[in-house]
PDB file of C-alpha atoms in Angstrom:
ATOM      1  CA  MET A 501     192.410 -17.460  83.518  1.00  0.00           C
ATOM      2  CA  HIS A 502     190.569 -18.413  80.346  1.00  0.00           C
ATOM      3  CA  TRP A 503     190.737 -22.160  79.676  1.00  0.00           C
ATOM      4  CA  GLU A 504     189.145 -24.444  77.093  1.00  0.00           C
ATOM      5  CA  GLU A 505     190.312 -27.934  76.132  1.00  0.00           C
ATOM      6  CA  ASN A 506     188.966 -27.722  72.577  1.00  0.00           C
ATOM      7  CA  THR A 507     191.055 -29.074  69.729  1.00  0.00           C
ATOM      8  CA  PRO A 508     192.296 -26.278  67.443  1.00  0.00           C
ATOM      9  CA  ALA A 509     190.667 -25.965  64.048  1.00  0.00           C
ATOM     10  CA  GLY A 510     192.562 -26.620  60.803  1.00  0.00           C
ATOM     11  CA  GLU A 511     195.638 -24.646  59.829  1.00  0.00           C
ATOM     12  CA  THR A 512     195.562 -21.472  57.785  1.00  0.00           C
ATOM     13  CA  THR A 513     198.422 -19.953  55.858  1.00  0.00           C
ATOM     14  CA  VAL A 514     199.557 -16.434  56.739  1.00  0.00           C
ATOM     15  CA  PRO A 515     202.108 -14.664  54.514  1.00  0.00           C
ATOM     16  CA  ASP A 516     205.420 -14.078  56.252  1.00  0.00           C
ATOM     17  CA  THR A 517     205.501 -10.309  55.788  1.00  0.00           C
ATOM     18  CA  VAL A 518     206.828  -9.273  59.216  1.00  0.00           C
ATOM     19  CA  VAL A 519     210.206 -10.021  60.827  1.00  0.00           C
ATOM     20  CA  ASP A 520     212.211  -9.064  63.885  1.00  0.00           C
ATOM     21  CA  ALA A 521     215.287  -6.981  63.127  1.00  0.00           C
ATOM     22  CA  VAL A 522     217.689  -7.894  65.938  1.00  0.00           C
ATOM     23  CA  PHE A 523     220.686  -5.658  66.646  1.00  0.00           C
ATOM     24  CA  SER A 524     223.751  -6.276  68.759  1.00  0.00           C
ATOM     25  CA  ILE A 525     224.253  -3.415  71.187  1.00  0.00           C
ATOM     26  CA  SER A 526     226.822  -2.010  73.548  1.00  0.00           C
ATOM     27  CA  CYS A 527     225.210  -0.468  76.621  1.00  0.00           C
ATOM     28  CA  ARG A 528     226.126  -0.843  80.282  1.00  0.00           C
ATOM     29  CA  ALA A 529     222.718  -0.242  81.854  1.00  0.00           C
ATOM     30  CA  LEU A 530     219.180   0.986  81.281  1.00  0.00           C
ATOM     31  CA  PRO A 531     216.353   1.857  83.679  1.00  0.00           C
ATOM     32  CA  VAL A 532     213.849  -0.945  84.283  1.00  0.00           C
ATOM     33  CA  ASP A 533     211.110   1.256  82.814  1.00  0.00           C
ATOM     34  CA  HIS A 534     212.914   2.444  79.669  1.00  0.00           C
ATOM     35  CA  ALA A 535     210.066   1.918  77.186  1.00  0.00           C
ATOM     36  CA  TYR A 536     209.313   5.586  76.529  1.00  0.00           C
ATOM     37  CA  ALA A 537     212.928   6.749  76.481  1.00  0.00           C
ATOM     38  CA  LEU A 538     214.020   3.957  74.138  1.00  0.00           C
ATOM     39  CA  SER A 539     211.030   4.482  71.867  1.00  0.00           C
ATOM     40  CA  GLN A 540     211.814   8.178  71.583  1.00  0.00           C
ATOM     41  CA  ALA A 541     215.468   7.429  70.827  1.00  0.00           C
ATOM     42  CA  ILE A 542     214.445   4.995  68.069  1.00  0.00           C
ATOM     43  CA  GLN A 543     212.059   7.538  66.583  1.00  0.00           C
ATOM     44  CA  ARG A 544     214.768  10.209  66.530  1.00  0.00           C
ATOM     45  CA  ALA A 545     217.070   7.833  64.663  1.00  0.00           C
ATOM     46  CA  LEU A 546     214.347   6.376  62.404  1.00  0.00           C
ATOM     47  CA  PRO A 547     211.771   9.134  61.709  1.00  0.00           C
ATOM     48  CA  TRP A 548     209.509   6.711  59.798  1.00  0.00           C
ATOM     49  CA  PHE A 549     209.150   4.388  62.790  1.00  0.00           C
ATOM     50  CA  ALA A 550     206.513   6.426  64.645  1.00  0.00           C
ATOM     51  CA  ASN A 551     204.006   6.303  61.785  1.00  0.00           C
ATOM     52  CA  GLU A 552     204.714   2.795  60.510  1.00  0.00           C
ATOM     53  CA  ALA A 553     201.573   0.883  61.454  1.00  0.00           C
ATOM     54  CA  GLY A 554     203.266  -2.500  61.303  1.00  0.00           C
ATOM     55  CA  ALA A 555     206.270  -1.579  63.439  1.00  0.00           C
ATOM     56  CA  GLY A 556     206.874  -2.276  67.112  1.00  0.00           C
ATOM     57  CA  LEU A 557     209.689  -2.149  69.641  1.00  0.00           C
ATOM     58  CA  HIS A 558     210.738  -5.069  71.827  1.00  0.00           C
ATOM     59  CA  ILE A 559     211.646  -3.667  75.241  1.00  0.00           C
ATOM     60  CA  ILE A 560     215.078  -4.801  76.399  1.00  0.00           C
ATOM     61  CA  HIS A 561     215.089  -7.547  79.013  1.00  0.00           C
ATOM     62  CA  VAL A 562     217.930  -9.306  80.718  1.00  0.00           C
ATOM     63  CA  ALA A 563     217.670 -12.916  81.746  1.00  0.00           C
ATOM     64  CA  GLY A 564     216.104 -13.845  85.032  1.00  0.00           C
ATOM     65  CA  SER A 565     218.361 -16.259  86.745  1.00  0.00           C
ATOM     66  CA  GLY A 566     218.791 -19.311  88.793  1.00  0.00           C
ATOM     67  CA  ASN A 567     221.329 -17.348  90.835  1.00  0.00           C
ATOM     68  CA  GLY A 568     218.644 -15.537  92.763  1.00  0.00           C
ATOM     69  CA  TRP A 569     218.624 -12.429  90.552  1.00  0.00           C
ATOM     70  CA  GLN A 570     215.196 -10.866  90.230  1.00  0.00           C
ATOM     71  CA  ARG A 571     214.089  -8.010  88.006  1.00  0.00           C
ATOM     72  CA  PRO A 572     213.879  -4.920  90.266  1.00  0.00           C
ATOM     73  CA  ASP A 573     210.409  -3.659  91.179  1.00  0.00           C
ATOM     74  CA  ASP A 574     211.624  -0.044  91.203  1.00  0.00           C
ATOM     75  CA  PRO A 575     211.133   1.275  87.636  1.00  0.00           C
ATOM     76  CA  THR A 576     214.031   3.716  88.114  1.00  0.00           C
ATOM     77  CA  ALA A 577     216.446   0.951  89.119  1.00  0.00           C
ATOM     78  CA  LEU A 578     219.008  -0.073  86.523  1.00  0.00           C
ATOM     79  CA  LEU A 579     219.166  -3.239  84.470  1.00  0.00           C
ATOM     80  CA  GLN A 580     222.784  -4.297  83.999  1.00  0.00           C
ATOM     81  CA  LEU A 581     223.151  -5.386  80.386  1.00  0.00           C
ATOM     82  CA  SER A 582     225.525  -8.005  79.059  1.00  0.00           C
ATOM     83  CA  ARG A 583     227.271  -8.289  75.706  1.00  0.00           C
ATOM     84  CA  ARG A 584     224.604 -10.775  74.666  1.00  0.00           C
ATOM     85  CA  THR A 585     221.742  -8.316  75.198  1.00  0.00           C
ATOM     86  CA  LYS A 586     219.988  -7.395  71.956  1.00  0.00           C
ATOM     87  CA  LEU A 587     217.757  -4.628  70.637  1.00  0.00           C
ATOM     88  CA  ALA A 588     214.877  -5.848  68.447  1.00  0.00           C
ATOM     89  CA  LEU A 589     212.314  -4.124  66.262  1.00  0.00           C
ATOM     90  CA  ARG A 590     209.327  -5.907  64.749  1.00  0.00           C
ATOM     91  CA  ILE A 591     208.937  -4.452  61.286  1.00  0.00           C
ATOM     92  CA  PRO A 592     207.390  -5.117  57.869  1.00  0.00           C
ATOM     93  CA  LYS A 593     209.904  -6.764  55.544  1.00  0.00           C
ATOM     94  CA  GLU A 594     209.957  -3.726  53.279  1.00  0.00           C
ATOM     95  CA  ARG A 595     211.450  -1.696  56.157  1.00  0.00           C
ATOM     96  CA  ILE A 596     214.488  -3.948  56.678  1.00  0.00           C
ATOM     97  CA  SER A 597     216.801  -1.686  54.683  1.00  0.00           C
ATOM     98  CA  ASP A 598     215.491   1.413  56.474  1.00  0.00           C
ATOM     99  CA  ALA A 599     216.018  -0.211  59.884  1.00  0.00           C
ATOM    100  CA  GLY A 600     219.657  -0.730  58.927  1.00  0.00           C
ATOM    101  CA  ASP A 601     220.141   3.014  59.387  1.00  0.00           C
ATOM    102  CA  LEU A 602     220.409   2.283  63.123  1.00  0.00           C
ATOM    103  CA  ILE A 603     223.740   0.497  62.624  1.00  0.00           C
ATOM    104  CA  ASP A 604     226.682   2.378  64.176  1.00  0.00           C
ATOM    105  CA  GLN A 605     224.416   4.973  65.781  1.00  0.00           C
ATOM    106  CA  THR A 606     224.675   5.818  69.482  1.00  0.00           C
ATOM    107  CA  LEU A 607     221.257   6.387  71.032  1.00  0.00           C
ATOM    108  CA  ASP A 608     220.660   8.492  74.131  1.00  0.00           C
ATOM    109  CA  VAL A 609     218.213   6.500  76.272  1.00  0.00           C
ATOM    110  CA  ASP A 610     217.393   8.557  79.345  1.00  0.00           C
ATOM    111  CA  GLY A 611     221.025   9.599  79.652  1.00  0.00           C
ATOM    112  CA  HIS A 612     222.444   6.147  78.916  1.00  0.00           C
ATOM    113  CA  ALA A 613     224.479   5.658  75.750  1.00  0.00           C
ATOM    114  CA  LEU A 614     223.363   2.687  73.641  1.00  0.00           C
ATOM    115  CA  ARG A 615     225.611   1.887  70.689  1.00  0.00           C
ATOM    116  CA  VAL A 616     223.923  -0.127  67.911  1.00  0.00           C
ATOM    117  CA  GLY A 617     225.895  -2.796  66.083  1.00  0.00           C
ATOM    118  CA  LYS A 618     225.222  -5.342  63.386  1.00  0.00           C
ATOM    119  CA  ILE A 619     221.767  -6.526  62.375  1.00  0.00           C
ATOM    120  CA  ALA A 620     220.343 -10.033  62.030  1.00  0.00           C
ATOM    121  CA  LEU A 621     216.864 -11.028  60.923  1.00  0.00           C
ATOM    122  CA  ARG A 622     214.652 -13.354  62.965  1.00  0.00           C
ATOM    123  CA  PRO A 623     211.537 -14.786  61.290  1.00  0.00           C
ATOM    124  CA  LEU A 624     208.281 -15.183  63.141  1.00  0.00           C
ATOM    125  CA  SER A 625     207.819 -18.485  64.938  1.00  0.00           C
ATOM    126  CA  ARG A 626     205.404 -21.276  64.050  1.00  0.00           C
ATOM    127  CA  ILE A 627     205.164 -22.214  67.741  1.00  0.00           C
ATOM    128  CA  THR A 628     201.531 -22.094  68.873  1.00  0.00           C
ATOM    129  CA  THR A 629     202.041 -20.877  72.456  1.00  0.00           C
ATOM    130  CA  LEU A 630     202.810 -17.155  72.570  1.00  0.00           C
ATOM    131  CA  PHE A 631     203.688 -14.711  75.336  1.00  0.00           C
ATOM    132  CA  SER A 632     203.704 -10.922  75.603  1.00  0.00           C
ATOM    133  CA  ARG A 633     205.294  -9.255  78.605  1.00  0.00           C
ATOM    134  CA  THR A 634     203.106  -6.163  78.338  1.00  0.00           C
ATOM    135  CA  VAL A 635     199.644  -5.802  76.824  1.00  0.00           C
ATOM    136  CA  VAL A 636     197.673  -2.570  77.115  1.00  0.00           C
ATOM    137  CA  ILE A 637     193.969  -3.099  76.550  1.00  0.00           C
ATOM    138  CA  ALA A 638     190.695  -1.858  78.043  1.00  0.00           C
ATOM    139  CA  ASN A 639     189.985  -2.759  81.682  1.00  0.00           C
ATOM    140  CA  GLY A 640     193.596  -3.688  82.386  1.00  0.00           C
ATOM    141  CA  ASN A 641     193.190  -3.234  86.145  1.00  0.00           C
ATOM    142  CA  ASP A 642     190.695  -6.105  86.427  1.00  0.00           C
ATOM    143  CA  GLU A 643     191.906  -9.571  85.421  1.00  0.00           C
ATOM    144  CA  ALA A 644     188.567 -10.957  84.266  1.00  0.00           C
ATOM    145  CA  ALA A 645     187.718  -7.796  82.323  1.00  0.00           C
ATOM    146  CA  PHE A 646     191.194  -7.786  80.782  1.00  0.00           C
ATOM    147  CA  LEU A 647     190.804 -11.371  79.560  1.00  0.00           C
ATOM    148  CA  ASP A 648     187.329 -10.635  78.186  1.00  0.00           C
ATOM    149  CA  ALA A 649     188.646  -7.594  76.319  1.00  0.00           C
ATOM    150  CA  ALA A 650     191.612  -9.577  74.988  1.00  0.00           C
ATOM    151  CA  ALA A 651     189.312 -12.379  73.792  1.00  0.00           C
ATOM    152  CA  ALA A 652     187.045  -9.868  72.062  1.00  0.00           C
ATOM    153  CA  GLU A 653     189.955  -8.217  70.237  1.00  0.00           C
ATOM    154  CA  LEU A 654     191.376 -11.591  69.233  1.00  0.00           C
ATOM    155  CA  GLY A 655     187.952 -12.418  67.837  1.00  0.00           C
ATOM    156  CA  THR A 656     188.117  -9.413  65.514  1.00  0.00           C
ATOM    157  CA  LEU A 657     191.287 -10.970  64.062  1.00  0.00           C
ATOM    158  CA  GLY A 658     189.493 -14.276  63.552  1.00  0.00           C
ATOM    159  CA  ILE A 659     191.427 -15.906  66.399  1.00  0.00           C
ATOM    160  CA  GLN A 660     189.608 -18.104  68.909  1.00  0.00           C
ATOM    161  CA  PRO A 661     191.525 -17.932  72.204  1.00  0.00           C
ATOM    162  CA  ARG A 662     191.302 -21.345  73.856  1.00  0.00           C
ATOM    163  CA  LYS A 663     193.807 -20.934  76.679  1.00  0.00           C
ATOM    164  CA  MET A 664     194.872 -17.583  78.133  1.00  0.00           C
ATOM    165  CA  LEU A 665     196.724 -16.729  81.307  1.00  0.00           C
ATOM    166  CA  CYS A 666     197.553 -13.166  82.365  1.00  0.00           C
ATOM    167  CA  GLY A 667     199.958 -11.801  84.943  1.00  0.00           C
ATOM    168  CA  LEU A 668     200.075  -8.833  87.275  1.00  0.00           C
ATOM    169  CA  THR A 669     199.969  -5.241  86.042  1.00  0.00           C
ATOM    170  CA  THR A 670     203.169  -3.384  85.198  1.00  0.00           C
ATOM    171  CA  PRO A 671     203.187   0.429  84.980  1.00  0.00           C
ATOM    172  CA  ILE A 672     204.742   2.073  81.922  1.00  0.00           C
ATOM    173  CA  VAL A 673     205.369   5.762  82.531  1.00  0.00           C
ATOM    174  CA  THR A 674     205.132   8.385  79.785  1.00  0.00           C
ATOM    175  CA  PRO A 675     204.990  12.178  80.136  1.00  0.00           C
ATOM    176  CA  ALA A 676     201.296  12.106  79.244  1.00  0.00           C
ATOM    177  CA  ARG A 677     200.121   9.238  81.456  1.00  0.00           C
ATOM    178  CA  THR A 678     200.996   6.004  83.198  1.00  0.00           C
ATOM    179  CA  LEU A 679     199.816   2.924  81.337  1.00  0.00           C
ATOM    180  CA  GLN A 680     198.842  -0.251  83.148  1.00  0.00           C
ATOM    181  CA  ALA A 681     200.002  -3.302  81.191  1.00  0.00           C
ATOM    182  CA  ARG A 682     199.646  -7.011  81.873  1.00  0.00           C
ATOM    183  CA  SER A 683     201.601  -9.987  80.650  1.00  0.00           C
ATOM    184  CA  LEU A 684     199.547 -12.432  78.611  1.00  0.00           C
ATOM    185  CA  MET A 685     200.143 -16.005  77.481  1.00  0.00           C
ATOM    186  CA  ILE A 686     197.946 -17.574  74.798  1.00  0.00           C
ATOM    187  CA  ALA A 687     198.067 -21.269  73.885  1.00  0.00           C
ATOM    188  CA  GLY A 688     196.170 -23.729  71.737  1.00  0.00           C
ATOM    189  CA  LEU A 689     196.500 -21.561  68.630  1.00  0.00           C
ATOM    190  CA  THR A 690     196.776 -22.907  65.136  1.00  0.00           C
ATOM    191  CA  THR A 691     200.022 -22.108  63.314  1.00  0.00           C
ATOM    192  CA  GLY A 692     198.167 -19.597  61.183  1.00  0.00           C
ATOM    193  CA  GLU A 693     196.651 -17.905  64.230  1.00  0.00           C
ATOM    194  CA  SER A 694     200.043 -17.784  65.920  1.00  0.00           C
ATOM    195  CA  MET A 695     201.721 -16.101  62.971  1.00  0.00           C
ATOM    196  CA  LEU A 696     198.818 -13.694  62.497  1.00  0.00           C
ATOM    197  CA  LEU A 697     198.958 -12.647  66.159  1.00  0.00           C
ATOM    198  CA  GLN A 698     202.711 -12.103  65.940  1.00  0.00           C
ATOM    199  CA  GLN A 699     202.195  -9.955  62.856  1.00  0.00           C
ATOM    200  CA  ARG A 700     199.297  -7.899  64.171  1.00  0.00           C
ATOM    201  CA  GLY A 701     199.848  -7.820  67.931  1.00  0.00           C
ATOM    202  CA  LEU A 702     197.169  -7.089  70.528  1.00  0.00           C
ATOM    203  CA  GLY A 703     195.978  -3.940  72.228  1.00  0.00           C
ATOM    204  CA  SER A 704     197.781  -0.631  71.804  1.00  0.00           C
ATOM    205  CA  GLU A 705     201.193   0.997  72.239  1.00  0.00           C
ATOM    206  CA  ARG A 706     203.392  -1.122  69.938  1.00  0.00           C
ATOM    207  CA  LYS A 707     206.006   1.631  69.940  1.00  0.00           C
ATOM    208  CA  LEU A 708     206.300   1.169  73.717  1.00  0.00           C
ATOM    209  CA  GLY A 709     206.811  -2.565  73.357  1.00  0.00           C
ATOM    210  CA  CYS A 710     203.243  -3.554  74.182  1.00  0.00           C
ATOM    211  CA  GLY A 711     201.177  -6.263  72.537  1.00  0.00           C
ATOM    212  CA  LEU A 712     204.101  -7.955  70.776  1.00  0.00           C
ATOM    213  CA  PHE A 713     204.157 -11.739  71.128  1.00  0.00           C
ATOM    214  CA  LEU A 714     207.062 -14.176  71.278  1.00  0.00           C
ATOM    215  CA  PRO A 715     207.098 -17.991  71.335  1.00  0.00           C
ATOM    216  CA  HIS A 716     207.023 -19.568  74.789  1.00  0.00           C
ATOM    217  CA  LYS A 717     206.932 -22.929  76.502  1.00  0.00           C
ATOM    218  CA  ASP A 718     203.589 -24.654  76.797  1.00  0.00           C
ATOM    219  CA  ILE A 719     201.024 -22.934  79.002  1.00  0.00           C
ATOM    220  CA  ASP A 720     200.194 -26.290  80.652  1.00  0.00           C
ATOM    221  CA  ASP A 721     203.622 -26.165  82.340  1.00  0.00           C
ATOM    222  CA  LEU A 722     202.666 -22.904  84.021  1.00  0.00           C
ATOM    223  CA  ARG A 723     199.203 -24.139  84.931  1.00  0.00           C
ATOM    224  CA  ARG A 724     200.649 -27.201  86.643  1.00  0.00           C
ATOM    225  CA  GLY A 725     203.088 -24.972  88.492  1.00  0.00           C
ATOM    226  CA  GLN A 726     200.200 -23.004  89.992  1.00  0.00           C
ATOM    227  CA  LYS A 727     198.543 -26.068  91.533  1.00  0.00           C
TER     228      LYS A 727
END
């Protein structure tokens, strides 16, 4: 855990040049670890996606529940998707029209048919607490080293991380290697820092859903829950 109680510096303005393109989908189930298969399916449908530096893929998640449902630990287990489950790509605004080519396509994701429906656009959030489910960065197997590496990379973006909390490692399997990713929550950002981090991401492997940040509840709620 990295924790400072400093007051954030003044706001900066960051142009809103990146959005999430959110698609309705029809798909019964996907493997828990579907990052590589889904990424490949997207790249087959959108050939420009692989080389678009500002593009990333949000891995599909289903809601955890108060009914006792837990996300399976077995990466080959299946996630049962609902009609409300969405597919989202983080893309530069100039790629919105190109992303629309996904509409009405049926993607083969590791043998599971995923039919893509209508598109909606979701702007980046001005919320100053952000969360990424998977971040791939140097020294990911050691928590302290991971946080140090994350802080150093944030520094290159001009972001001063005041409060950071990381989770356990999650393997992401590709044919070439198995990546070790960690969840990461960052709080105490300015609005400008928050939007910049959402635009730029952190670490590597955006096309596998890594390093993309979403707004989250305040990190202090989680810290209190750990006491």
